[in-house]
Amino acid sequence: MSNFADLNLVEPVLRAVLEQGYEKATPIQTQAIPALIEGRDLLGVAQTGTGKTAAFALPLLHNLSKVNVKAKSKKPRALILAPTRELAVQISNSIKTYGNHLHFRTGIVFGGTSIRPQIQNLTKGVHILVATPGRLLDLMRQGHVELDEIETFILDEADRMLDMGFIDDIKLVAKEMPKEHQTVMFSATMPKSLKGLIATLLNDPVRIEVSIAASTSKNIKQQVLFVQKNKKMDLLSDLLADEAKKRVLVFTRTKVNADKVIKFLIQNDIRAAVIHGDKIQKIRERALKNFSEGKIRVLVATDVAARGIDVDDITHVINFELPNEPDSYVHRIGRTGRAGASGVAISLCDLEERNYLRSIERVIKQDVPVNEDHEYHCEKTANAKGSGGKSSKFSRKPRRKKSGSGSFGSGNKGAKWSSNSSGKPVNKNRPFKGRKKRARDKAA
Ligand code: AMP
């Protein structure tokens, strides 16, 4: 990792970074920033949590600052496309933070909300536009934005854009740009289906791949609880009875199960909300706001919806269901233990999920400590072959009636920012498969 001071960023950008308390550039930043300052196209395989936003935002601000012009009506100089409103908001906030000492105007456009203020903002002029594809195309068709002066085009979470059926929209958007411009694409995974888009959009790109997949933060204490599928709700309720679990993110694999969990929690008087792709914008925003302000203690989310969550101080992540992709596990648990805080990641694993656990343990290169200290421990699941390798029992205690916080060592190795060239991206069971049109309509 290098010092930011060595990356030759212009002073106002460097100052903003240092004010954020960032000491060292992350691996993706170390590699991407010089290449982007040089004007190269870039293809980055990186997930949230690697520092990828700053990796593209800092050189973007640096490059734009070389030419000091007022924002022109309807003609942004940079366009950042994101698949969801939540991610667009997050990116826009990051740009504002890192551009705090510069005088760029940033605009944001996404669907599901009034178009009028967005038109007004574009008419006034923005230097940097952050957008979801559907709303951007609407605005382009209505003549409120023109892309013929774009200098830098950034696509974030390209794999998810593809999943959500945005590929044609992206091509339409790209066609409107001048021939000479820089293109940057980030994607958490690199499915074959992305190759065509890469070939169309990127010109001799620098390729960078970093992953947090092989390592999990040492601040996160992991544990797995073996349980029968039909006892998971009861176990969850027991776990949440412990008020020390102050801010808890509960993951399910599907929207249907997220709805079942939230119904159960509300029936049990637990202050909770749910966020997933079928929830309208306002409801998702309110849930996130209430969660980050501590008005609700528990947020239930699917993997896709959770990509937009940037809430600090999540004390516990509970995997009500294990993800079928190990990368998602790393991503999920990385929601806690942020910024030096410690966090706990608890996974409820039933018989059918033993194979998922095995894949996860392979990727994170460690066994997840087993917590048997709860009423619903299922020996059959614990002994099932699915986990392959050796048992990962960690802190066996005499079983008690009710679950407590227990004492679990982390047993974790590796640093959050370590770079990894071996972590092969996986791209199975796409969440929006077969529902592309619907997903696009909702997100745009
Ligand atoms: P991202 O991968 O862009 O979603 O960033 C994940 C988190 O890391 C964000 O909360 C950033 O503020 C933070 N972050 C980004 N770069 C650094 C850095 N060099 N040092 C410390 N934190 C960082």
CSV table of C-alpha atoms and ligand atoms in Angstrom, one decimal:
chain,number,residue,atom,x,y,z
A,1,MET,CA,0.0,0.0,0.0
A,2,SER,CA,1.3,3.4,-0.8
A,3,ASN,CA,1.0,6.8,0.8
A,4,PHE,CA,-1.6,9.1,-0.9
A,5,ALA,CA,1.1,11.7,-1.0
A,6,ASP,CA,3.1,9.6,-3.5
A,7,LEU,CA,0.2,9.4,-6.0
A,8,ASN,CA,0.6,12.9,-7.3
A,9,LEU,CA,-2.9,13.9,-6.7
A,10,VAL,CA,-3.6,17.7,-6.9
A,11,GLU,CA,-3.4,19.3,-3.5
A,12,PRO,CA,-7.2,19.9,-2.9
A,13,VAL,CA,-7.9,16.2,-3.6
A,14,LEU,CA,-5.1,15.0,-1.4
A,15,ARG,CA,-6.2,17.3,1.4
A,16,ALA,CA,-9.8,16.0,1.2
A,17,VAL,CA,-8.5,12.4,1.4
A,18,LEU,CA,-6.3,13.2,4.4
A,19,GLU,CA,-9.2,14.8,6.1
A,20,GLN,CA,-11.1,11.6,5.7
A,21,GLY,CA,-8.4,10.0,7.8
A,22,TYR,CA,-7.2,7.7,5.1
A,23,GLU,CA,-3.6,6.9,5.8
A,24,LYS,CA,-2.6,4.6,3.0
A,25,ALA,CA,-4.1,4.0,-0.4
A,26,THR,CA,-5.7,0.6,-0.8
A,27,PRO,CA,-4.3,-1.9,-3.4
A,28,ILE,CA,-6.9,-0.9,-6.0
A,29,GLN,CA,-6.3,2.8,-5.4
A,30,THR,CA,-2.5,2.3,-5.6
A,31,GLN,CA,-2.9,0.6,-9.0
A,32,ALA,CA,-5.8,2.5,-10.5
A,33,ILE,CA,-5.0,6.1,-9.6
A,34,PRO,CA,-1.7,6.5,-11.6
A,35,ALA,CA,-3.2,4.7,-14.6
A,36,LEU,CA,-6.3,6.9,-14.6
A,37,ILE,CA,-4.3,10.1,-14.1
A,38,GLU,CA,-2.4,9.1,-17.2
A,39,GLY,CA,-5.6,8.9,-19.1
A,40,ARG,CA,-5.8,5.1,-19.6
A,41,ASP,CA,-9.0,3.2,-19.9
A,42,LEU,CA,-9.4,0.8,-17.0
A,43,LEU,CA,-11.1,-2.5,-16.1
A,44,GLY,CA,-11.2,-3.1,-12.4
A,45,VAL,CA,-12.5,-6.3,-10.8
A,46,ALA,CA,-13.3,-5.2,-7.3
A,47,GLN,CA,-16.1,-5.3,-4.8
A,48,THR,CA,-17.4,-2.7,-2.4
A,49,GLY,CA,-15.1,-2.6,0.5
A,50,THR,CA,-11.9,-2.5,-1.5
A,51,GLY,CA,-11.9,1.3,-1.7
A,52,LYS,CA,-12.9,1.2,-5.4
A,53,THR,CA,-15.1,4.4,-5.3
A,54,ALA,CA,-12.1,6.5,-4.3
A,55,ALA,CA,-10.0,4.6,-6.9
A,56,PHE,CA,-12.0,6.2,-9.6
A,57,ALA,CA,-13.3,9.3,-7.9
A,58,LEU,CA,-9.9,10.8,-6.9
A,59,PRO,CA,-8.3,10.6,-10.4
A,60,LEU,CA,-11.5,11.9,-11.9
A,61,LEU,CA,-11.5,15.0,-9.7
A,62,HIS,CA,-7.7,15.3,-10.3
A,63,ASN,CA,-8.2,15.2,-14.1
A,64,LEU,CA,-11.2,17.5,-14.2
A,65,SER,CA,-9.3,20.1,-12.1
A,66,LYS,CA,-6.7,20.5,-14.8
A,67,VAL,CA,-9.2,22.5,-16.8
A,68,ASN,CA,-11.1,25.1,-14.9
A,69,VAL,CA,-14.4,25.8,-16.7
A,70,LYS,CA,-17.9,26.6,-15.5
A,71,ALA,CA,-20.4,23.8,-15.7
A,72,LYS,CA,-22.3,24.0,-19.0
A,73,SER,CA,-26.0,23.7,-19.2
A,74,LYS,CA,-27.0,20.0,-20.0
A,75,LYS,CA,-23.4,19.1,-20.8
A,76,PRO,CA,-21.6,17.2,-18.0
A,77,ARG,CA,-17.9,16.5,-18.4
A,78,ALA,CA,-18.0,13.2,-16.6
A,79,LEU,CA,-20.7,10.5,-16.3
A,80,ILE,CA,-20.8,7.8,-13.7
A,81,LEU,CA,-23.4,5.1,-14.2
A,82,ALA,CA,-24.6,2.9,-11.3
A,83,PRO,CA,-27.2,0.1,-11.3
A,84,THR,CA,-29.2,1.3,-8.3
A,85,ARG,CA,-30.3,4.5,-6.7
A,86,GLU,CA,-28.6,3.6,-3.4
A,87,LEU,CA,-25.2,3.1,-5.1
A,88,ALA,CA,-25.7,6.3,-7.1
A,89,VAL,CA,-26.3,8.3,-3.9
A,90,GLN,CA,-23.3,6.7,-2.3
A,91,ILE,CA,-21.1,7.6,-5.2
A,92,SER,CA,-22.4,11.1,-5.4
A,93,ASN,CA,-21.7,11.6,-1.7
A,94,SER,CA,-18.2,10.3,-2.1
A,95,ILE,CA,-17.6,12.7,-5.0
A,96,LYS,CA,-18.8,15.6,-2.9
A,97,THR,CA,-16.6,14.5,0.0
A,98,TYR,CA,-13.4,14.1,-2.1
A,99,GLY,CA,-14.2,17.2,-4.1
A,100,ASN,CA,-14.9,19.3,-1.0
A,101,HIS,CA,-12.0,21.7,-1.8
A,102,LEU,CA,-12.8,21.9,-5.5
A,103,HIS,CA,-15.7,23.8,-7.1
A,104,PHE,CA,-17.3,21.2,-9.2
A,105,ARG,CA,-21.0,20.8,-9.5
A,106,THR,CA,-22.3,17.2,-9.1
A,107,GLY,CA,-25.7,16.1,-10.3
A,108,ILE,CA,-27.5,12.9,-9.6
A,109,VAL,CA,-30.4,11.4,-11.5
A,110,PHE,CA,-32.4,8.2,-10.8
A,111,GLY,CA,-35.9,6.9,-11.3
A,112,GLY,CA,-38.7,6.5,-8.8
A,113,THR,CA,-38.6,10.2,-7.9
A,114,SER,CA,-39.7,13.5,-9.5
A,115,ILE,CA,-37.8,14.3,-12.7
A,116,ARG,CA,-38.3,18.0,-12.4
A,117,PRO,CA,-35.6,19.0,-9.9
A,118,GLN,CA,-33.2,16.8,-11.9
A,119,ILE,CA,-34.0,18.7,-15.1
A,120,GLN,CA,-33.5,22.0,-13.3
A,121,ASN,CA,-30.1,20.9,-12.0
A,122,LEU,CA,-29.0,19.7,-15.4
A,123,THR,CA,-30.2,22.9,-17.0
A,124,LYS,CA,-28.1,24.9,-14.6
A,125,GLY,CA,-25.2,22.6,-15.5
A,126,VAL,CA,-23.2,20.0,-13.6
A,127,HIS,CA,-19.6,18.9,-14.2
A,128,ILE,CA,-20.1,15.4,-12.9
A,129,LEU,CA,-23.3,13.4,-13.4
A,130,VAL,CA,-24.1,10.3,-11.4
A,131,ALA,CA,-27.0,8.3,-12.9
A,132,THR,CA,-28.9,5.1,-13.1
A,133,PRO,CA,-29.3,4.1,-16.8
A,134,GLY,CA,-33.1,4.2,-17.2
A,135,ARG,CA,-33.7,7.7,-15.9
A,136,LEU,CA,-30.6,9.0,-17.7
A,137,LEU,CA,-32.0,7.7,-21.0
A,138,ASP,CA,-35.3,9.4,-20.3
A,139,LEU,CA,-33.6,12.7,-19.7
A,140,MET,CA,-31.5,12.3,-22.8
A,141,ARG,CA,-34.6,11.5,-25.0
A,142,GLN,CA,-36.3,14.6,-23.6
A,143,GLY,CA,-33.3,16.7,-24.5
A,144,HIS,CA,-32.3,17.6,-21.0
A,145,VAL,CA,-28.8,16.2,-21.1
A,146,GLU,CA,-26.2,15.8,-23.8
A,147,LEU,CA,-23.2,13.6,-23.6
A,148,ASP,CA,-21.1,15.0,-26.4
A,149,GLU,CA,-18.6,16.7,-24.0
A,150,ILE,CA,-18.0,13.7,-21.8
A,151,GLU,CA,-14.4,13.3,-20.9
A,152,THR,CA,-14.7,10.4,-18.5
A,153,PHE,CA,-17.3,7.7,-18.5
A,154,ILE,CA,-17.4,5.4,-15.4
A,155,LEU,CA,-19.5,2.3,-15.1
A,156,ASP,CA,-19.7,0.9,-11.6
A,157,GLU,CA,-20.9,-2.6,-10.8
A,158,ALA,CA,-21.1,-3.5,-14.4
A,159,ASP,CA,-22.0,-7.1,-13.7
A,160,ARG,CA,-25.0,-6.1,-11.8
A,161,MET,CA,-26.1,-3.7,-14.6
A,162,LEU,CA,-26.0,-6.6,-16.9
A,163,ASP,CA,-28.1,-8.7,-14.5
A,164,MET,CA,-30.6,-6.0,-14.3
A,165,GLY,CA,-31.0,-5.9,-18.1
A,166,PHE,CA,-29.2,-2.5,-18.7
A,167,ILE,CA,-26.9,-3.7,-21.4
A,168,ASP,CA,-28.7,-2.0,-24.3
A,169,ASP,CA,-29.3,1.2,-22.3
A,170,ILE,CA,-25.5,1.4,-21.6
A,171,LYS,CA,-24.7,0.9,-25.3
A,172,LEU,CA,-27.2,3.7,-26.2
A,173,VAL,CA,-25.7,6.0,-23.6
A,174,ALA,CA,-22.1,5.2,-24.8
A,175,LYS,CA,-23.0,6.0,-28.4
A,176,GLU,CA,-23.8,9.6,-27.5
A,177,MET,CA,-20.3,10.3,-26.2
A,178,PRO,CA,-17.4,11.8,-28.3
A,179,LYS,CA,-15.0,9.3,-29.7
A,180,GLU,CA,-12.2,10.5,-27.5
A,181,HIS,CA,-13.0,9.9,-23.9
A,182,GLN,CA,-11.7,7.8,-21.0
A,183,THR,CA,-13.8,4.8,-20.0
A,184,VAL,CA,-13.5,3.1,-16.6
A,185,MET,CA,-15.4,-0.1,-15.7
A,186,PHE,CA,-15.7,-1.7,-12.3
A,187,SER,CA,-17.3,-5.0,-11.7
A,188,ALA,CA,-17.4,-7.3,-8.7
A,189,THR,CA,-17.3,-10.3,-10.9
A,190,MET,CA,-16.2,-10.9,-14.5
A,191,PRO,CA,-18.9,-13.1,-16.1
A,192,LYS,CA,-18.4,-14.1,-19.8
A,193,SER,CA,-21.5,-12.1,-20.7
A,194,LEU,CA,-19.5,-8.9,-19.8
A,195,LYS,CA,-16.9,-9.5,-22.5
A,196,GLY,CA,-18.9,-8.0,-25.3
A,197,LEU,CA,-19.5,-4.8,-23.4
A,198,ILE,CA,-15.8,-4.6,-22.4
A,199,ALA,CA,-14.7,-5.0,-26.0
A,200,THR,CA,-17.2,-2.4,-27.2
A,201,LEU,CA,-16.5,0.2,-24.6
A,202,LEU,CA,-12.9,-0.1,-23.4
A,203,ASN,CA,-9.8,0.7,-25.4
A,204,ASP,CA,-6.7,-1.2,-24.4
A,205,PRO,CA,-7.6,-1.0,-20.7
A,206,VAL,CA,-5.3,-1.4,-17.8
A,207,ARG,CA,-6.7,-4.5,-15.9
A,208,ILE,CA,-6.7,-4.6,-12.2
A,209,GLU,CA,-8.1,-7.3,-10.0
A,210,VAL,CA,-8.3,-7.1,-6.2
A,211,SER,CA,-10.5,-9.0,-3.9
A,212,ILE,CA,-11.3,-9.0,-0.3
A,213,ALA,CA,-12.7,-12.5,-0.8
A,214,ALA,CA,-9.7,-14.5,0.4
A,215,SER,CA,-9.4,-12.6,3.6
A,216,THR,CA,-11.8,-11.3,6.1
A,217,SER,CA,-11.2,-8.5,8.5
A,218,LYS,CA,-9.6,-9.5,11.8
A,219,ASN,CA,-12.1,-7.2,13.5
A,220,ILE,CA,-15.0,-9.5,12.6
A,221,LYS,CA,-15.6,-12.4,14.9
A,222,GLN,CA,-17.3,-15.1,12.9
A,223,GLN,CA,-19.4,-18.0,14.2
A,224,VAL,CA,-21.7,-20.6,12.6
A,225,LEU,CA,-24.7,-22.1,14.4
A,226,PHE,CA,-26.0,-25.4,13.1
A,227,VAL,CA,-29.8,-25.6,13.2
A,228,GLN,CA,-32.7,-27.2,11.5
A,229,LYS,CA,-34.3,-25.1,8.8
A,230,ASN,CA,-37.6,-25.0,10.6
A,231,LYS,CA,-36.0,-23.7,13.8
A,232,LYS,CA,-34.2,-20.8,12.3
A,233,MET,CA,-36.9,-18.2,13.2
A,234,ASP,CA,-36.9,-19.3,16.8
A,235,LEU,CA,-33.1,-19.2,16.9
A,236,LEU,CA,-33.1,-15.7,15.3
A,237,SER,CA,-35.6,-14.5,17.9
A,238,ASP,CA,-33.3,-15.9,20.7
A,239,LEU,CA,-30.3,-14.2,19.2
A,240,LEU,CA,-32.1,-10.9,18.9
A,241,ALA,CA,-33.4,-11.1,22.5
A,242,ASP,CA,-29.9,-10.0,23.4
A,243,GLU,CA,-30.1,-6.2,23.4
A,244,ALA,CA,-26.3,-6.0,23.2
A,245,LYS,CA,-26.9,-6.7,19.5
A,246,LYS,CA,-27.5,-3.0,18.9
A,247,ARG,CA,-27.5,-2.7,15.1
A,248,VAL,CA,-28.1,-5.9,13.3
A,249,LEU,CA,-28.2,-6.6,9.6
A,250,VAL,CA,-30.0,-9.9,8.8
A,251,PHE,CA,-29.4,-11.5,5.4
A,252,THR,CA,-31.6,-13.8,3.5
A,253,ARG,CA,-31.0,-15.3,0.0
A,254,THR,CA,-34.4,-14.4,-1.3
A,255,LYS,CA,-36.9,-11.6,-1.2
A,256,VAL,CA,-39.7,-14.0,-0.2
A,257,ASN,CA,-37.7,-15.1,2.8
A,258,ALA,CA,-36.8,-11.6,3.7
A,259,ASP,CA,-40.5,-10.9,3.9
A,260,LYS,CA,-41.1,-13.9,6.0
A,261,VAL,CA,-38.4,-12.9,8.5
A,262,ILE,CA,-39.6,-9.3,8.8
A,263,LYS,CA,-43.1,-10.5,9.4
A,264,PHE,CA,-41.9,-12.8,12.1
A,265,LEU,CA,-39.8,-10.1,13.7
A,266,ILE,CA,-42.6,-7.5,13.8
A,267,GLN,CA,-45.0,-10.1,15.3
A,268,ASN,CA,-42.4,-10.5,18.0
A,269,ASP,CA,-42.1,-6.8,18.7
A,270,ILE,CA,-38.6,-6.4,17.4
A,271,ARG,CA,-38.0,-3.0,15.8
A,272,ALA,CA,-37.1,-4.0,12.3
A,273,ALA,CA,-37.5,-3.1,8.6
A,274,VAL,CA,-36.8,-4.9,5.4
A,275,ILE,CA,-35.1,-3.7,2.2
A,276,HIS,CA,-35.1,-5.6,-1.1
A,277,GLY,CA,-35.6,-5.0,-4.8
A,278,ASP,CA,-39.4,-5.2,-4.6
A,279,LYS,CA,-39.7,-2.4,-2.1
A,280,ILE,CA,-40.3,1.0,-3.6
A,281,GLN,CA,-37.6,3.7,-3.3
A,282,LYS,CA,-39.3,5.7,-0.5
A,283,ILE,CA,-39.7,2.6,1.7
A,284,ARG,CA,-36.1,1.5,1.2
A,285,GLU,CA,-34.8,5.0,1.9
A,286,ARG,CA,-36.9,5.3,5.1
A,287,ALA,CA,-35.7,1.9,6.2
A,288,LEU,CA,-32.1,2.8,5.7
A,289,LYS,CA,-32.5,6.1,7.4
A,290,ASN,CA,-34.2,4.6,10.4
A,291,PHE,CA,-31.6,2.0,10.6
A,292,SER,CA,-28.7,4.3,10.4
A,293,GLU,CA,-30.3,6.7,13.0
A,294,GLY,CA,-30.9,3.8,15.3
A,295,LYS,CA,-34.7,4.1,15.2
A,296,ILE,CA,-34.8,0.4,14.3
A,297,ARG,CA,-32.4,-2.2,15.5
A,298,VAL,CA,-32.7,-4.8,12.8
A,299,LEU,CA,-32.6,-4.4,9.1
A,300,VAL,CA,-33.4,-7.5,6.9
A,301,ALA,CA,-31.9,-7.4,3.5
A,302,THR,CA,-31.1,-9.5,0.4
A,303,ASP,CA,-27.6,-9.5,-1.1
A,304,VAL,CA,-28.7,-7.3,-4.0
A,305,ALA,CA,-30.4,-4.7,-1.9
A,306,ALA,CA,-27.6,-4.7,0.6
A,307,ARG,CA,-25.0,-3.6,-1.9
A,308,GLY,CA,-26.3,-0.1,-1.4
A,309,ILE,CA,-26.1,-0.1,2.3
A,310,ASP,CA,-23.3,2.1,3.8
A,311,VAL,CA,-24.1,2.2,7.5
A,312,ASP,CA,-21.4,2.4,10.0
A,313,ASP,CA,-21.5,0.8,13.4
A,314,ILE,CA,-23.3,-2.3,12.4
A,315,THR,CA,-22.6,-4.5,15.5
A,316,HIS,CA,-23.8,-7.8,14.1
A,317,VAL,CA,-24.4,-9.4,10.8
A,318,ILE,CA,-26.7,-12.4,10.9
A,319,ASN,CA,-26.8,-14.7,7.9
A,320,PHE,CA,-30.3,-16.2,8.4
A,321,GLU,CA,-29.4,-18.1,5.3
A,322,LEU,CA,-25.9,-18.7,4.0
A,323,PRO,CA,-25.2,-17.2,0.6
A,324,ASN,CA,-24.5,-19.7,-2.2
A,325,GLU,CA,-21.6,-17.5,-3.4
A,326,PRO,CA,-18.6,-17.3,-1.0
A,327,ASP,CA,-17.9,-13.7,-2.2
A,328,SER,CA,-21.3,-12.7,-1.0
A,329,TYR,CA,-20.4,-14.1,2.5
A,330,VAL,CA,-17.3,-11.9,2.6
A,331,HIS,CA,-19.3,-9.0,1.4
A,332,ARG,CA,-22.1,-9.5,3.9
A,333,ILE,CA,-19.9,-9.9,6.9
A,334,GLY,CA,-17.8,-6.9,5.8
A,335,ARG,CA,-20.8,-4.7,6.7
A,336,THR,CA,-19.7,-5.0,10.3
A,337,GLY,CA,-16.3,-4.4,11.9
A,338,ARG,CA,-15.8,-1.3,9.8
A,339,ALA,CA,-13.4,1.5,10.4
A,340,GLY,CA,-11.5,-0.3,13.1
A,341,ALA,CA,-14.7,-1.2,15.1
A,342,SER,CA,-15.2,-4.8,16.0
A,343,GLY,CA,-18.2,-6.8,14.8
A,344,VAL,CA,-19.8,-10.2,15.0
A,345,ALA,CA,-20.9,-12.3,12.0
A,346,ILE,CA,-23.3,-15.1,12.9
A,347,SER,CA,-24.4,-17.6,10.3
A,348,LEU,CA,-27.3,-20.0,10.7
A,349,CYS,CA,-26.6,-23.1,8.7
A,350,ASP,CA,-29.0,-25.9,8.0
A,351,LEU,CA,-28.3,-29.3,6.5
A,352,GLU,CA,-28.9,-28.1,2.9
A,353,GLU,CA,-26.4,-25.2,3.4
A,354,ARG,CA,-23.4,-27.3,4.6
A,355,ASN,CA,-22.0,-27.2,1.1
A,356,TYR,CA,-22.3,-23.4,1.0
A,357,LEU,CA,-20.3,-23.3,4.3
A,358,ARG,CA,-17.7,-25.6,2.8
A,359,SER,CA,-17.2,-23.3,-0.2
A,360,ILE,CA,-17.1,-20.3,2.0
A,361,GLU,CA,-14.4,-21.8,4.3
A,362,ARG,CA,-12.3,-22.7,1.2
A,363,VAL,CA,-12.4,-19.1,0.0
A,364,ILE,CA,-11.8,-17.4,3.3
A,365,LYS,CA,-9.1,-20.1,4.0
A,366,GLN,CA,-10.2,-20.8,7.5
A,367,ASP,CA,-12.9,-22.7,9.3
A,368,VAL,CA,-15.7,-20.7,10.8
A,369,PRO,CA,-15.8,-21.4,14.5
A,370,VAL,CA,-18.9,-23.3,15.6
A,371,ASN,CA,-21.2,-22.0,18.3
A,372,GLU,CA,-23.1,-24.9,19.9
A,373,ASP,CA,-24.2,-22.7,22.8
A,374,HIS,CA,-27.8,-22.3,21.8
A,375,GLU,CA,-31.1,-24.2,22.3
A,376,TYR,CA,-31.4,-25.3,18.7
A,377,HIS,CA,-28.0,-26.8,18.0
A,378,CYS,CA,-28.5,-29.6,15.4
A,379,GLU,CA,-25.9,-32.4,15.8
A,380,LYS,CA,-27.0,-34.0,12.5
A,381,THR,CA,-26.2,-30.8,10.6
A,382,ALA,CA,-23.0,-30.4,12.5
A,383,ASN,CA,-21.9,-33.9,11.6
A,384,ALA,CA,-23.0,-33.7,8.0
A,385,LYS,CA,-20.3,-34.3,5.4
A,386,GLY,CA,-20.9,-31.1,3.6
A,387,SER,CA,-18.1,-29.2,5.3
A,388,GLY,CA,-15.5,-31.6,4.0
A,389,GLY,CA,-12.3,-30.8,5.8
A,390,LYS,CA,-11.8,-30.9,9.5
A,391,SER,CA,-14.3,-29.8,12.0
A,392,SER,CA,-14.2,-26.1,12.9
A,393,LYS,CA,-15.4,-26.4,16.4
A,394,PHE,CA,-14.1,-23.5,18.3
A,395,SER,CA,-15.5,-22.9,21.7
A,396,ARG,CA,-17.5,-25.8,22.8
A,397,LYS,CA,-19.4,-25.1,26.0
A,398,PRO,CA,-22.0,-26.9,27.9
A,399,ARG,CA,-25.3,-26.2,26.3
A,400,ARG,CA,-27.5,-23.7,28.0
A,401,LYS,CA,-31.2,-23.1,27.6
A,402,LYS,CA,-30.9,-19.6,26.1
A,403,SER,CA,-28.2,-18.2,23.8
A,404,GLY,CA,-25.8,-15.7,25.2
A,405,SER,CA,-23.2,-13.6,23.7
A,406,GLY,CA,-20.6,-16.4,24.3
A,407,SER,CA,-16.9,-15.9,23.7
A,408,PHE,CA,-15.6,-16.5,20.3
A,409,GLY,CA,-12.1,-15.9,19.1
A,410,SER,CA,-11.8,-14.5,15.7
A,411,GLY,CA,-9.4,-17.1,14.4
A,412,ASN,CA,-9.2,-14.8,11.4
A,413,LYS,CA,-6.2,-14.0,9.3
A,414,GLY,CA,-5.5,-11.4,6.7
A,415,ALA,CA,-6.1,-7.8,6.3
A,416,LYS,CA,-9.2,-6.2,4.8
A,417,TRP,CA,-7.2,-4.5,2.1
A,418,SER,CA,-5.1,-7.4,1.0
A,419,SER,CA,-4.9,-7.9,-2.7
A,420,ASN,CA,-5.7,-11.2,-4.3
A,421,SER,CA,-5.0,-12.4,-7.7
A,422,SER,CA,-6.2,-16.0,-7.1
A,423,GLY,CA,-9.8,-15.3,-6.1
A,424,LYS,CA,-11.7,-16.4,-9.2
A,425,PRO,CA,-14.9,-14.5,-9.7
A,426,VAL,CA,-18.1,-16.6,-9.5
A,427,ASN,CA,-21.3,-15.6,-11.1
A,428,LYS,CA,-23.9,-18.3,-10.6
A,429,ASN,CA,-27.6,-17.9,-9.8
A,430,ARG,CA,-27.9,-14.4,-10.8
A,431,PRO,CA,-30.6,-12.8,-8.6
A,432,PHE,CA,-32.5,-11.1,-11.4
A,433,LYS,CA,-32.4,-13.9,-13.9
A,434,GLY,CA,-35.6,-14.1,-15.9
A,435,ARG,CA,-36.9,-10.9,-14.5
A,436,LYS,CA,-34.7,-8.5,-16.2
A,437,LYS,CA,-37.3,-6.1,-17.5
A,438,ARG,CA,-39.0,-5.9,-14.2
A,439,ALA,CA,-35.8,-5.3,-12.3
A,440,ARG,CA,-34.8,-2.6,-14.7
A,441,ASP,CA,-38.1,-0.8,-14.4
A,442,LYS,CA,-37.8,-0.9,-10.6
A,443,ALA,CA,-34.3,0.3,-10.4
A,444,ALA,CA,-34.4,3.0,-13.0
B,1,AMP,P1,-15.7,1.3,-1.4
B,1,AMP,O1,-15.0,0.0,-1.7
B,1,AMP,O2,-15.5,2.4,-2.3
B,1,AMP,O3,-17.2,1.1,-1.1
B,1,AMP,O4,-15.2,1.8,0.0
B,1,AMP,C1,-15.4,1.2,1.2
B,1,AMP,C2,-15.1,2.1,2.4
B,1,AMP,O5,-13.7,2.3,2.6
B,1,AMP,C3,-15.7,3.4,2.4
B,1,AMP,O6,-16.4,3.6,3.6
B,1,AMP,C4,-14.5,4.4,2.2
B,1,AMP,O7,-14.7,5.6,2.9
B,1,AMP,C5,-13.4,3.6,2.9
B,1,AMP,N1,-12.1,3.9,2.2
B,1,AMP,C6,-11.8,4.0,0.9
B,1,AMP,N2,-10.5,4.2,0.7
B,1,AMP,C7,-9.9,4.1,2.0
B,1,AMP,C8,-8.5,4.2,2.4
B,1,AMP,N3,-7.5,4.4,1.6
B,1,AMP,N4,-8.3,4.1,3.7
B,1,AMP,C9,-9.3,3.9,4.6
B,1,AMP,N5,-10.6,3.8,4.2
B,1,AMP,C10,-10.9,3.9,2.9
